[in-house]
Short mmCIF file of C-alpha atoms in Angstrom, two decimals:
data_model
loop_
_atom_site.label_atom_id
_atom_site.label_comp_id
_atom_site.label_asym_id
_atom_site.label_seq_id
_atom_site.Cartn_x
_atom_site.Cartn_y
_atom_site.Cartn_z
CA UNK A 30 73.97 16.02 24.61
CA UNK A 31 71.45 14.14 22.47
CA UNK A 32 72.07 13.99 18.75
CA UNK A 33 69.46 15.65 16.57
CA UNK A 34 67.51 13.93 13.82
CA UNK A 35 65.20 15.74 11.46
CA UNK A 36 63.84 13.27 8.96
CA UNK A 37 61.13 10.66 9.32
CA UNK A 38 63.49 8.12 7.76
CA UNK A 39 66.07 8.76 10.50
CA UNK A 40 63.44 8.13 13.17
CA UNK A 41 62.49 4.95 11.33
CA UNK A 42 66.10 3.73 11.34
CA UNK A 43 66.36 4.30 15.08
CA UNK A 44 63.09 2.46 15.67
CA UNK A 45 64.44 -0.42 13.60
CA UNK A 46 67.36 -0.49 16.03
CA UNK A 47 64.93 -0.89 18.91
CA UNK A 48 64.62 2.73 19.95
CA UNK A 49 61.96 3.83 22.42
CA UNK A 50 59.87 6.88 21.55
CA UNK A 51 59.24 9.45 24.26
CA UNK A 52 56.69 12.21 23.76
CA UNK A 53 57.47 15.09 26.14
CA UNK A 54 54.30 17.07 25.40
CA UNK A 55 51.48 17.71 27.85
CA UNK A 56 49.13 14.74 28.40
CA UNK A 57 46.29 16.45 26.49
CA UNK A 58 48.48 16.83 23.43
CA UNK A 59 49.65 13.26 23.74
CA UNK A 60 46.13 11.92 24.07
CA UNK A 61 45.06 13.75 20.94
CA UNK A 62 47.87 12.43 18.76
CA UNK A 63 51.26 10.86 19.10
CA UNK A 64 53.72 8.76 17.17
CA UNK A 65 52.88 5.05 17.21
CA UNK A 66 54.27 3.31 20.27
CA UNK A 67 55.34 6.51 22.02
CA UNK A 68 55.07 6.87 25.76
CA UNK A 69 54.28 10.17 27.40
CA UNK A 70 56.65 11.73 29.90
CA UNK A 71 55.93 15.48 29.98
CA UNK A 72 59.10 17.56 29.86
CA UNK A 73 58.47 19.15 33.25
CA UNK A 74 58.30 15.73 34.86
CA UNK A 75 61.44 14.16 33.33
CA UNK A 76 63.42 12.59 36.17
CA UNK A 77 65.28 9.36 36.79
CA UNK A 78 62.11 8.07 38.47
CA UNK A 79 59.68 8.94 35.68
CA UNK A 80 62.03 7.42 33.09
CA UNK A 81 62.50 4.23 35.10
CA UNK A 82 60.22 2.27 32.77
CA UNK A 83 62.58 2.91 29.86
CA UNK A 84 65.23 0.37 28.95
CA UNK A 85 68.56 2.19 29.38
CA UNK A 86 70.35 -0.22 27.07
CA UNK A 87 68.18 0.77 24.11
CA UNK A 88 68.25 4.07 22.19
CA UNK A 89 65.67 6.71 23.08
CA UNK A 90 64.10 9.18 20.65
CA UNK A 91 62.44 12.17 22.30
CA UNK A 92 60.20 14.66 20.53
CA UNK A 93 58.02 17.67 21.24
CA UNK A 94 55.67 19.47 18.89
CA UNK A 95 58.01 21.24 16.49
CA UNK A 96 61.24 23.23 16.26
CA UNK A 97 59.86 25.96 18.50
CA UNK B 26 70.18 9.58 33.42
CA UNK B 27 72.27 6.68 32.19
CA UNK B 28 70.95 6.18 28.67
CA UNK B 29 73.35 4.82 26.07
CA UNK B 30 71.91 6.79 23.16
CA UNK B 31 69.40 9.64 23.09
CA UNK B 32 68.23 11.35 19.90
CA UNK B 33 66.09 14.46 19.68
CA UNK B 34 63.62 14.29 16.79
CA UNK B 35 63.90 18.03 16.36
CA UNK B 36 61.30 18.36 13.62
CA UNK B 37 58.75 17.05 16.11
CA UNK B 38 55.26 15.63 16.02
CA UNK B 39 53.97 18.31 13.68
CA UNK B 40 56.47 17.36 10.97
CA UNK B 41 55.65 13.68 11.44
CA UNK B 42 51.95 14.29 10.98
CA UNK B 43 52.54 16.67 8.06
CA UNK B 44 54.41 13.82 6.38
CA UNK B 45 51.23 11.71 6.61
CA UNK B 46 52.86 9.17 8.90
CA UNK B 47 50.85 6.85 11.15
CA UNK B 48 49.45 8.22 14.39
CA UNK B 49 47.84 7.04 17.58
CA UNK B 50 45.46 8.80 19.94
CA UNK B 51 42.01 10.36 19.81
CA UNK B 52 42.82 11.99 16.48
CA UNK B 53 42.39 8.60 14.82
CA UNK B 54 38.65 9.08 15.44
CA UNK B 55 38.78 12.14 13.17
CA UNK B 56 39.11 11.88 9.42
CA UNK B 57 42.15 13.76 8.24
CA UNK B 58 42.86 14.78 4.66
CA UNK B 59 45.72 12.30 4.44
CA UNK B 60 43.32 9.49 5.35
CA UNK B 61 41.12 10.06 2.30
CA UNK B 62 43.16 11.90 -0.34
CA UNK B 63 42.81 10.20 -3.71
CA UNK B 64 46.31 9.32 -4.90
CA UNK B 65 45.11 8.12 -8.29
CA UNK B 66 45.02 11.65 -9.73
CA UNK B 67 46.87 11.92 -13.08
CA UNK B 68 50.35 13.45 -12.92
CA UNK B 69 52.73 14.70 -15.57
CA UNK B 70 56.19 16.22 -16.00
CA UNK B 71 57.21 19.69 -17.13
CA UNK B 72 58.48 18.63 -20.55
CA UNK B 73 55.43 16.64 -21.66
CA UNK B 74 53.25 17.96 -24.50
CA UNK B 75 49.66 18.85 -23.74
CA UNK B 76 48.54 16.89 -26.79
CA UNK B 77 50.05 13.71 -25.34
CA UNK B 78 48.33 14.24 -22.01
CA UNK B 79 44.85 15.14 -23.08
CA UNK B 80 43.51 11.67 -23.73
CA UNK B 81 44.89 10.32 -20.44
CA UNK B 82 43.40 13.15 -18.41
CA UNK B 83 40.04 13.05 -20.18
CA UNK B 84 39.82 9.32 -19.53
CA UNK B 85 40.29 10.00 -15.83
CA UNK B 86 37.28 12.30 -15.84
CA UNK B 87 38.52 14.87 -13.35
CA UNK B 88 39.94 17.18 -16.00
CA UNK B 89 43.03 18.08 -14.01
CA UNK B 90 46.61 16.89 -14.01
CA UNK B 91 49.18 17.61 -11.32
CA UNK B 92 52.65 18.57 -12.51
CA UNK B 93 55.34 16.96 -10.38
CA UNK B 94 59.03 16.18 -10.35
CA UNK B 95 60.15 12.56 -10.66
CA UNK B 96 60.14 12.49 -6.83
CA UNK B 97 56.50 13.56 -6.69
CA UNK B 98 57.07 17.16 -5.60
CA UNK B 99 54.24 19.38 -6.85
CA UNK B 100 55.29 22.08 -9.30
CA UNK B 101 52.02 23.07 -10.86
CA UNK B 102 48.55 22.20 -12.01
CA UNK B 103 46.88 21.82 -15.38
CA UNK B 104 43.16 22.48 -15.60
CA UNK B 105 40.78 21.84 -18.46
CA UNK B 106 41.52 25.11 -20.22
CA UNK B 107 45.29 24.56 -20.14
CA UNK B 108 44.84 21.03 -21.42
CA UNK B 109 42.98 22.44 -24.42
CA UNK B 110 46.07 24.43 -25.43
CA UNK B 111 47.74 23.83 -28.76
CA UNK B 112 48.97 20.19 -28.59
CA UNK B 113 52.65 20.92 -29.15
CA UNK B 114 52.91 23.25 -26.15
CA UNK B 115 54.71 21.90 -23.11
CA UNK B 116 53.19 21.49 -19.70
CA UNK B 117 55.63 24.06 -18.36
CA UNK B 118 54.26 26.64 -20.82
CA UNK B 119 50.64 26.34 -19.80
CA UNK B 120 50.54 25.14 -16.20
CA UNK B 121 49.46 27.13 -13.16
CA UNK B 122 52.65 27.32 -11.08
CA UNK B 123 52.72 26.76 -7.35
CA UNK B 124 49.09 25.83 -6.72
CA UNK B 125 47.63 26.08 -3.22
CA UNK B 126 48.18 22.86 -1.28
CA UNK B 127 46.97 21.52 2.07
CA UNK B 128 48.66 19.37 4.69
CA UNK B 129 47.37 15.86 5.43
CA UNK B 130 46.76 16.49 9.13
CA UNK B 131 43.90 18.95 8.58
CA UNK B 132 40.36 17.71 9.14
CA UNK B 133 37.72 17.56 6.42
CA UNK B 134 35.82 20.35 8.19
CA UNK B 135 38.87 22.61 8.18
CA UNK B 136 39.42 22.09 4.47
CA UNK B 137 35.78 22.65 3.56
CA UNK B 138 35.68 25.81 5.63
CA UNK B 139 38.77 27.13 3.80
CA UNK B 140 37.35 26.20 0.40
CA UNK B 141 34.08 27.99 1.18
CA UNK B 142 35.82 31.09 2.53
CA UNK B 143 38.12 31.31 -0.50
CA UNK B 144 35.56 30.20 -3.08
CA UNK B 145 37.54 27.15 -4.16
CA UNK B 146 34.89 25.17 -5.98
CA UNK B 147 36.72 22.22 -7.47
CA UNK B 148 39.65 20.36 -5.92
CA UNK B 149 42.29 20.64 -3.22
CA UNK B 150 45.76 19.19 -3.54
CA UNK B 151 47.11 17.42 -0.47
CA UNK B 152 50.89 17.37 -0.02
CA UNK B 153 53.44 16.83 2.69
CA UNK B 154 55.21 19.89 4.09
CA UNK B 155 58.00 19.18 1.61
CA UNK B 156 55.50 19.37 -1.25
CA UNK B 157 55.23 15.65 -2.07
CA UNK B 158 51.87 14.89 -3.62
CA UNK B 159 49.62 12.66 -1.51
CA UNK B 160 46.46 13.08 -3.55
CA UNK B 161 43.48 15.25 -4.29
CA UNK B 162 40.12 15.85 -2.62
CA UNK B 163 37.15 17.15 -4.59
CA UNK B 164 34.97 19.72 -2.84
CA UNK B 165 31.87 17.82 -3.95
CA UNK B 166 33.16 14.65 -2.28
CA UNK B 167 34.05 16.61 0.83
CA UNK B 168 30.56 18.09 1.11
CA UNK B 169 28.92 14.73 0.48
CA UNK B 170 31.09 12.97 3.07
CA UNK B 171 30.46 15.56 5.75
CA UNK B 172 26.73 15.62 5.01
CA UNK B 173 26.64 11.84 5.27
CA UNK B 174 28.52 11.93 8.59
CA UNK B 175 26.18 14.62 9.93
CA UNK B 176 23.13 12.57 8.91
CA UNK B 177 24.55 9.51 10.63
CA UNK B 178 25.22 11.53 13.77
CA UNK B 179 21.65 12.89 13.72
CA UNK B 180 20.35 9.35 13.30
CA UNK B 181 22.46 8.09 16.17
CA UNK B 182 21.29 11.01 18.30
CA UNK B 183 17.61 10.34 17.64
CA UNK B 184 17.95 6.60 18.31
CA UNK B 185 19.73 7.39 21.58
CA UNK B 186 16.72 8.95 22.93
#
């Protein structure tokens, strides 16, 4: 189970540790706006293959639009 | 999938943008409130006396002062009339509590539309979702900026053909 973070500062700390940001929203949403440096892997497409470009030795922070 | 550490940023993109954090994507071609909010607006604390504030606010020229906590969380607003109160009265006594605020990830058009619909003729306070003051936008500046952008777009359109 992934841990949950809620604050911007917590995301910043993870990024300082070399974390990779993954936006799991639809491509249209991603193209409109996303966190700096994020890559887009829509939730429905998350597989070992689609995540192959991520470095498994580094932390990963995933996000969607909001709590809902 | 073999990752050593995975964290879910549960608050999500919306919370990030409402905190006026940096963004990438097509939205950077839009002007958002957080991009232009004027952070130089005078601020004060609840226990200050209106007499002590008046000169500072008048010197600024905008005739308003935002009441915040030490952490910058908006508590209220003082307008010209409140600032003219008897000088020994505290800010807490005369302020407008809980003023309407707007998030930084709205566009200028969205704010102007709201201000027109609700007959807000002066200023809009821009805060994060947690209420931290980012700045103020005057309706007059908003209208001038959008008019300027529209004129530029018309000019570009006519030169295109």
